[in-house]
PDB file of C-alpha atoms in Angstrom:
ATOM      1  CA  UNK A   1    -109.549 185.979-140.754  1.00 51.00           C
ATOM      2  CA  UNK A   2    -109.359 182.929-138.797  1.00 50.00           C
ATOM      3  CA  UNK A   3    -106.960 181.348-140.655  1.00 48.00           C
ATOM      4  CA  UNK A   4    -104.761 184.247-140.599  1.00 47.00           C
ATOM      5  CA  UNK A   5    -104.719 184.550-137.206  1.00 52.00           C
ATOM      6  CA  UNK A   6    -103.253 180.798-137.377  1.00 49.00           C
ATOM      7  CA  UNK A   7    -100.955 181.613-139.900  1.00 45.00           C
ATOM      8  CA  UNK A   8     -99.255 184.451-138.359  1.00 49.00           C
ATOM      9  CA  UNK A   9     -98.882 182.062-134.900  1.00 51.00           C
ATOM     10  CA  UNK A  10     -96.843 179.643-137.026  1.00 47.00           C
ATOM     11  CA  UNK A  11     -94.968 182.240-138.516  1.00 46.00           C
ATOM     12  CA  UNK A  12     -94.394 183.083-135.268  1.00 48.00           C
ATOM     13  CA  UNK A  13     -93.356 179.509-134.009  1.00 47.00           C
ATOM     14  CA  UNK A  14     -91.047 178.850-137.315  1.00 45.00           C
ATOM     15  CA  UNK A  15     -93.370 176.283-138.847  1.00 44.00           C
ATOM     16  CA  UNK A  16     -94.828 178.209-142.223  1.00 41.00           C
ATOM     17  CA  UNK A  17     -94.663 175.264-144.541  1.00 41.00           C
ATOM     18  CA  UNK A  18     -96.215 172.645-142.551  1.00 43.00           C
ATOM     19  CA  UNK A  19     -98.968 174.875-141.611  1.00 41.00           C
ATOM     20  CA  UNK A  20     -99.914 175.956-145.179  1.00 38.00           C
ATOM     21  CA  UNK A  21     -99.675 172.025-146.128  1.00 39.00           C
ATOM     22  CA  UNK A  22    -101.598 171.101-143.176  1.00 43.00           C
ATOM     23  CA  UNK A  23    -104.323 173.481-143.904  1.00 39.00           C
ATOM     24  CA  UNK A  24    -104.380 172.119-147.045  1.00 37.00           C
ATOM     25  CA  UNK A  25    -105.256 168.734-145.939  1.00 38.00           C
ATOM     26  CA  UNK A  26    -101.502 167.755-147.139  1.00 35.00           C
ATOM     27  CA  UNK A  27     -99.124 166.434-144.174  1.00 31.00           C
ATOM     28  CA  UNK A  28     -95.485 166.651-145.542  1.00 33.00           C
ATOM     29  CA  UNK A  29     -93.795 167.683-142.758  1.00 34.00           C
ATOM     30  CA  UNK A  30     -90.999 170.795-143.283  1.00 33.00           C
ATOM     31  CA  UNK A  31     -90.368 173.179-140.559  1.00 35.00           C
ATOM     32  CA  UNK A  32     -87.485 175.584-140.077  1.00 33.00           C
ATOM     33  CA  UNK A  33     -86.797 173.976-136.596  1.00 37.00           C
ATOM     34  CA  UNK A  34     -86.848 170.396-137.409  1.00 39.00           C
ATOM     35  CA  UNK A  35     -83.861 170.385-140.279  1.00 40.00           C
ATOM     36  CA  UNK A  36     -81.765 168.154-138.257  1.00 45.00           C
ATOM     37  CA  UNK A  37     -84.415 165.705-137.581  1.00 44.00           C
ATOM     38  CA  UNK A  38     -85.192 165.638-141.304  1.00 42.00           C
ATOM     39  CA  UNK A  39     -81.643 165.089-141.892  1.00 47.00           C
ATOM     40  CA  UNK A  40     -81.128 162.024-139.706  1.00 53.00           C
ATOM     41  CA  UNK A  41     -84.361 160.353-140.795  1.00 47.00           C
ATOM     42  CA  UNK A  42     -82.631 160.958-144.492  1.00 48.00           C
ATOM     43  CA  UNK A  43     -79.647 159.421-143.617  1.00 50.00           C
ATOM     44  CA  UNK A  44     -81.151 156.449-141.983  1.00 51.00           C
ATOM     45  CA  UNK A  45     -84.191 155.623-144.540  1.00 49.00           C
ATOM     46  CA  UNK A  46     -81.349 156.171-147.432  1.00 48.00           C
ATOM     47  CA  UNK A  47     -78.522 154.187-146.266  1.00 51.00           C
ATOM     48  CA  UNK A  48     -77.618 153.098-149.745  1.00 49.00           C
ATOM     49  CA  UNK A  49     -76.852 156.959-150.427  1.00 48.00           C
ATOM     50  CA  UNK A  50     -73.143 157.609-149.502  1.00 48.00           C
ATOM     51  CA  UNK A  51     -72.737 159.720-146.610  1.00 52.00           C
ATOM     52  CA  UNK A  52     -70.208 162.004-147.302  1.00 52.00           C
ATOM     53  CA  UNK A  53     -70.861 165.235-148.349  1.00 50.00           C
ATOM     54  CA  UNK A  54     -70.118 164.907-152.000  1.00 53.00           C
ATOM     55  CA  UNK A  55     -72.616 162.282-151.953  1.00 57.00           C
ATOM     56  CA  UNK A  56     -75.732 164.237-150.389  1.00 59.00           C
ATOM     57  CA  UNK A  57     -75.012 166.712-152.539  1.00 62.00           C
ATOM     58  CA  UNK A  58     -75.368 164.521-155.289  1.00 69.00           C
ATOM     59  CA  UNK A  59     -78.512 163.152-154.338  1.00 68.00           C
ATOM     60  CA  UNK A  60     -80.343 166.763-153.642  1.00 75.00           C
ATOM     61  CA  UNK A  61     -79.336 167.463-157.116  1.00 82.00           C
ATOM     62  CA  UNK A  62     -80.513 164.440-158.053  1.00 83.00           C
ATOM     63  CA  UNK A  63     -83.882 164.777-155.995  1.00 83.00           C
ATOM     64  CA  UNK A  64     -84.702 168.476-157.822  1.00 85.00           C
ATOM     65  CA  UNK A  65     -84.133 167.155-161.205  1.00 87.00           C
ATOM     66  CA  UNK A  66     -86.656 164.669-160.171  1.00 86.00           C
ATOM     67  CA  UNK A  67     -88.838 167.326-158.822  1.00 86.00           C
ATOM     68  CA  UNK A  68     -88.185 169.848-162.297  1.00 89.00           C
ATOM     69  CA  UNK A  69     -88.841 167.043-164.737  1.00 89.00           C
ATOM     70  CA  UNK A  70     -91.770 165.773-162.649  1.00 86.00           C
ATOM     71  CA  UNK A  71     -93.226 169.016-162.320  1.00 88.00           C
ATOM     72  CA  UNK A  72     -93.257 169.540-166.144  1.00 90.00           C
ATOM     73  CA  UNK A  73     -94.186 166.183-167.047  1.00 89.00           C
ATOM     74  CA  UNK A  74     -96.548 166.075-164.366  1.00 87.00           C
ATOM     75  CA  UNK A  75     -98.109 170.248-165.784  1.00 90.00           C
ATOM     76  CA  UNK A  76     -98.264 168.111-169.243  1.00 91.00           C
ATOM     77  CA  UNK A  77    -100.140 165.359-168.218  1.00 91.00           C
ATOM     78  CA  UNK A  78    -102.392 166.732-166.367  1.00 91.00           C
ATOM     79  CA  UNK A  79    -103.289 169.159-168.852  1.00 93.00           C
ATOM     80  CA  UNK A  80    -103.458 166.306-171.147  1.00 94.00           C
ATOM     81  CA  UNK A  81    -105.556 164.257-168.461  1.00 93.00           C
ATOM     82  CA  UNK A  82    -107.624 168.004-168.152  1.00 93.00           C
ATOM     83  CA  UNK A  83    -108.221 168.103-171.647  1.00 94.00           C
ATOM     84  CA  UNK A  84    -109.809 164.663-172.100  1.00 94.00           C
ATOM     85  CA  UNK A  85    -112.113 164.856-169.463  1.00 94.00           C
ATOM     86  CA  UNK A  86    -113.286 168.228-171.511  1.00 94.00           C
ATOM     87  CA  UNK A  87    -113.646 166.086-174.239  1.00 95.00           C
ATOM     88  CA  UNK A  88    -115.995 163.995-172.702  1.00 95.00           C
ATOM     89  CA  UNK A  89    -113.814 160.924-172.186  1.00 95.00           C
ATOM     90  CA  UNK A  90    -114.167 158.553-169.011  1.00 94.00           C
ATOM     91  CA  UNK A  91    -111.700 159.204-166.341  1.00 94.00           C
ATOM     92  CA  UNK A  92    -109.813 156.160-166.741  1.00 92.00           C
ATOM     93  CA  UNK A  93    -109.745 156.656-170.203  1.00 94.00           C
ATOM     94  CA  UNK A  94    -108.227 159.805-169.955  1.00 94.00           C
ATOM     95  CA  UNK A  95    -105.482 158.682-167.491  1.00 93.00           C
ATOM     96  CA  UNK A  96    -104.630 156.393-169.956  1.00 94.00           C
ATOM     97  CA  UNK A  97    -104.240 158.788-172.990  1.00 94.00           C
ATOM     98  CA  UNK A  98    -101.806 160.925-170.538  1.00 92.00           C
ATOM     99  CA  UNK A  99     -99.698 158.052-169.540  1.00 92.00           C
ATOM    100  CA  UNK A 100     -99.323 157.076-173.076  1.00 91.00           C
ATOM    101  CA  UNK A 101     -97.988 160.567-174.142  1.00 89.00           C
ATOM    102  CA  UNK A 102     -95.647 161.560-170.964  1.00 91.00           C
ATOM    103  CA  UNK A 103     -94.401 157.856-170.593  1.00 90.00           C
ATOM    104  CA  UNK A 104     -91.633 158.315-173.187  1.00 88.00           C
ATOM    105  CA  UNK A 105     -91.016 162.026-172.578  1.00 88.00           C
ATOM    106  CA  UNK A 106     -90.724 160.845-168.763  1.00 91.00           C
ATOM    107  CA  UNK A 107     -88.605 157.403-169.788  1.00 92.00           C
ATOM    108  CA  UNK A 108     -85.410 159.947-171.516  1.00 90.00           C
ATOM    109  CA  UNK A 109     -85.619 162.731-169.260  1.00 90.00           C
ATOM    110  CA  UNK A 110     -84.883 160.427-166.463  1.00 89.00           C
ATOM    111  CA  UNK A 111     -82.399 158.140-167.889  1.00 90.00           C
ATOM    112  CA  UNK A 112     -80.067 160.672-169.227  1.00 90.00           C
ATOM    113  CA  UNK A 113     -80.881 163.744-167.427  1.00 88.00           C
ATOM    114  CA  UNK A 114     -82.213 163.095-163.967  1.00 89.00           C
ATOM    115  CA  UNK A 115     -80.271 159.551-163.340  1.00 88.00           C
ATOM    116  CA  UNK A 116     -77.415 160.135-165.463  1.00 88.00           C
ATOM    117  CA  UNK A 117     -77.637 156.497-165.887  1.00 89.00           C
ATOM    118  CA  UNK A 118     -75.173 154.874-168.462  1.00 90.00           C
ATOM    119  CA  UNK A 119     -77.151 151.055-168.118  1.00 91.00           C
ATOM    120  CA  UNK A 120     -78.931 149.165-170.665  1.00 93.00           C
ATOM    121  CA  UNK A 121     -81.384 151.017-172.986  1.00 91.00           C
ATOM    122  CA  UNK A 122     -83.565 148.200-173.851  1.00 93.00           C
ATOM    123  CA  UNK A 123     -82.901 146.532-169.906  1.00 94.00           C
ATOM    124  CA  UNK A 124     -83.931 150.280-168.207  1.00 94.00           C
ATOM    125  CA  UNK A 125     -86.679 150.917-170.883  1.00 93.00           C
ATOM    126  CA  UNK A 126     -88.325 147.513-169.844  1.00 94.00           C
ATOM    127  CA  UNK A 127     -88.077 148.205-166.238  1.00 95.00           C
ATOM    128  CA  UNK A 128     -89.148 151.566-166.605  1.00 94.00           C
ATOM    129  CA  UNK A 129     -92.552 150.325-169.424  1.00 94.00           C
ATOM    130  CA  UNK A 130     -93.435 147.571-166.412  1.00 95.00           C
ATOM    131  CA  UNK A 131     -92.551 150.489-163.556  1.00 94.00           C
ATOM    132  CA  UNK A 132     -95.377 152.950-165.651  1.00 93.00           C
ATOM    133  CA  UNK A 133     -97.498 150.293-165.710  1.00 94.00           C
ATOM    134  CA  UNK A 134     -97.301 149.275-162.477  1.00 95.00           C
ATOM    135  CA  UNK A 135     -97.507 153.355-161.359  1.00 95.00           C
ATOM    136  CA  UNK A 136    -100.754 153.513-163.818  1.00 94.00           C
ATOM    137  CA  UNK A 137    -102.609 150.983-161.961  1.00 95.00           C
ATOM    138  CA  UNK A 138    -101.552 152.821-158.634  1.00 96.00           C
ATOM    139  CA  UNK A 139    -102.646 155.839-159.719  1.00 94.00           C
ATOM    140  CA  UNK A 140    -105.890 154.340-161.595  1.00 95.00           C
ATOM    141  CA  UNK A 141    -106.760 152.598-157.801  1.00 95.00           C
ATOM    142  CA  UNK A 142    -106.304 156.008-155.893  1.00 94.00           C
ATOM    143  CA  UNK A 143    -107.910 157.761-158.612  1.00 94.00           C
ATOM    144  CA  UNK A 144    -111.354 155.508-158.640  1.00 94.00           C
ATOM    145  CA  UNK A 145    -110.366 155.369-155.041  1.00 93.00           C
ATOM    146  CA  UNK A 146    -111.353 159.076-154.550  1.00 93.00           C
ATOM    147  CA  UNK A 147    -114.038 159.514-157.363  1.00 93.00           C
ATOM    148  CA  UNK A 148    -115.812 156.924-154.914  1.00 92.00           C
ATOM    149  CA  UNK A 149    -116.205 160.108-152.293  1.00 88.00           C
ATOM    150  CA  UNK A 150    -119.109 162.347-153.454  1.00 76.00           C
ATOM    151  CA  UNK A 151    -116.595 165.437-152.597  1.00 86.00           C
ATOM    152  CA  UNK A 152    -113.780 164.370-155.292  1.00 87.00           C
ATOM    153  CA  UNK A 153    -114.447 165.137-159.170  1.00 92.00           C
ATOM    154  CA  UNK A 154    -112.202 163.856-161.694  1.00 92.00           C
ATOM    155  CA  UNK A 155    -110.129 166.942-161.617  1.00 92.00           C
ATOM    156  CA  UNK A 156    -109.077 167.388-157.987  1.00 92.00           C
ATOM    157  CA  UNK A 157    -109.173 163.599-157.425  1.00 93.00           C
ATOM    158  CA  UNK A 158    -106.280 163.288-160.136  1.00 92.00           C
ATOM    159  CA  UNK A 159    -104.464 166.174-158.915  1.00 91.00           C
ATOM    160  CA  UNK A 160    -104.590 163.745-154.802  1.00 92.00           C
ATOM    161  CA  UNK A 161    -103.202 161.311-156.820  1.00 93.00           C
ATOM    162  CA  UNK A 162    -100.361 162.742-158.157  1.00 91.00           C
ATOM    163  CA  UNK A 163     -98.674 163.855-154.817  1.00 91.00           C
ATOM    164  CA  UNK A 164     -99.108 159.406-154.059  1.00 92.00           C
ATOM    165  CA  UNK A 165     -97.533 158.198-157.504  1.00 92.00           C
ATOM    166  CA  UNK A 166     -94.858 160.843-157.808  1.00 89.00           C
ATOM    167  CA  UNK A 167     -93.314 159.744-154.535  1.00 89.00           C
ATOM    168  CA  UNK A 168     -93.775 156.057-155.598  1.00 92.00           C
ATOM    169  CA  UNK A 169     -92.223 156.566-159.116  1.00 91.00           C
ATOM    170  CA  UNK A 170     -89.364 158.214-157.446  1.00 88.00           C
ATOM    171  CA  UNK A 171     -88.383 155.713-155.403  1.00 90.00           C
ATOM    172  CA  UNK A 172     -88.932 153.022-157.910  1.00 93.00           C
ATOM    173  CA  UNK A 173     -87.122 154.654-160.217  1.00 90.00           C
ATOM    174  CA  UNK A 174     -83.929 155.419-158.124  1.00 87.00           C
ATOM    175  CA  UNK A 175     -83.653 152.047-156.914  1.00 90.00           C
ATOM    176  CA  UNK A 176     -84.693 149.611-159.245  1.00 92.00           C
ATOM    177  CA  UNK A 177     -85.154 151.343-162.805  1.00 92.00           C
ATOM    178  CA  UNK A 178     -81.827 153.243-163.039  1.00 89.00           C
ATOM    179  CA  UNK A 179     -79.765 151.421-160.317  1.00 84.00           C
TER     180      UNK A 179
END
């Protein structure tokens, strides 16, 4: 009851997404009043990304590709990650075995559907096998990371994780991968 109480005074105050993230222990920042704030941080942390309007355009399509694909390769492997731990493998183990099967999936989705990217197969798919690599052992760090805490099983600590190397891979990706 408490927490509706709290929900309906944001509702209220035109900050509903924040305050459901919040409560969730999540801090990613969206509020109905702070759009133009959002939009000059964007424009300043992205200066490589033209500013005209054709151009933001471009990269909010670009950004819920991103988001689609990683959402279903991201529902895959995790159900693949799920499903090993079932099985009785280690959690590092595991994460390995989903990595393995979602890297290539994840590798041709983004070159010629999220990036559109016309470079170098064999340049981009060497960037993008040392980029996976380099993402695994991110996400194998947070992962142990949180399996450290008592309160964190293999499940939920995996699913903390994800939010971190999604937002790395991204940005690794965009600028460096498929450049």
């Amino acid at each position: 009851e408490h927490s509706l109480k709290i929900l309906a005074s944001a509702l209220n105050k035109g900050i509903i997404i924040e305050t459901l993230l919040n409560y969730t222990g999540y801090f990613f920042a969206w509020s109905l009043n702070s759009y133009n704030y959002l939009a000059s941080l964007k424009s300043t942390i992205m200066d490589p990304i033209k500013r005209s309007f054709i151009g933001a355009v471009k990269f909010e399509i670009i950004i819920l590709k991103f988001l689609f694909q990683g959402t279903l390769n991201t529902g895959f492997g995790y159900i693949i990650f799920a499903l090993a731990i079932y099985l009785g493998f280690e959690p590092k183990i595991a994460l390995a075995i989903d990595y393995i099967f979602i890297g290539f999936f994840s590798f041709l989705m983004n070159k010629f559907w999220v990036f559109g990217s016309d470079g170098n197969l064999e340049q981009e798919f060497s960037k993008f096998i040392f980029t996976l690599f380099c993402i695994f052992l991110l996400n194998l760090i947070v992962l142990s990371g949180l399996l450290q805490i008592s309160i964190f099983n293999a499940y939920s600590a995996q699913l903390i994780a994800i939010i971190i190397v999604t937002i790395s891979s991204y940005l690794i990706q965009k600028f460096w991968v498929f450049s």
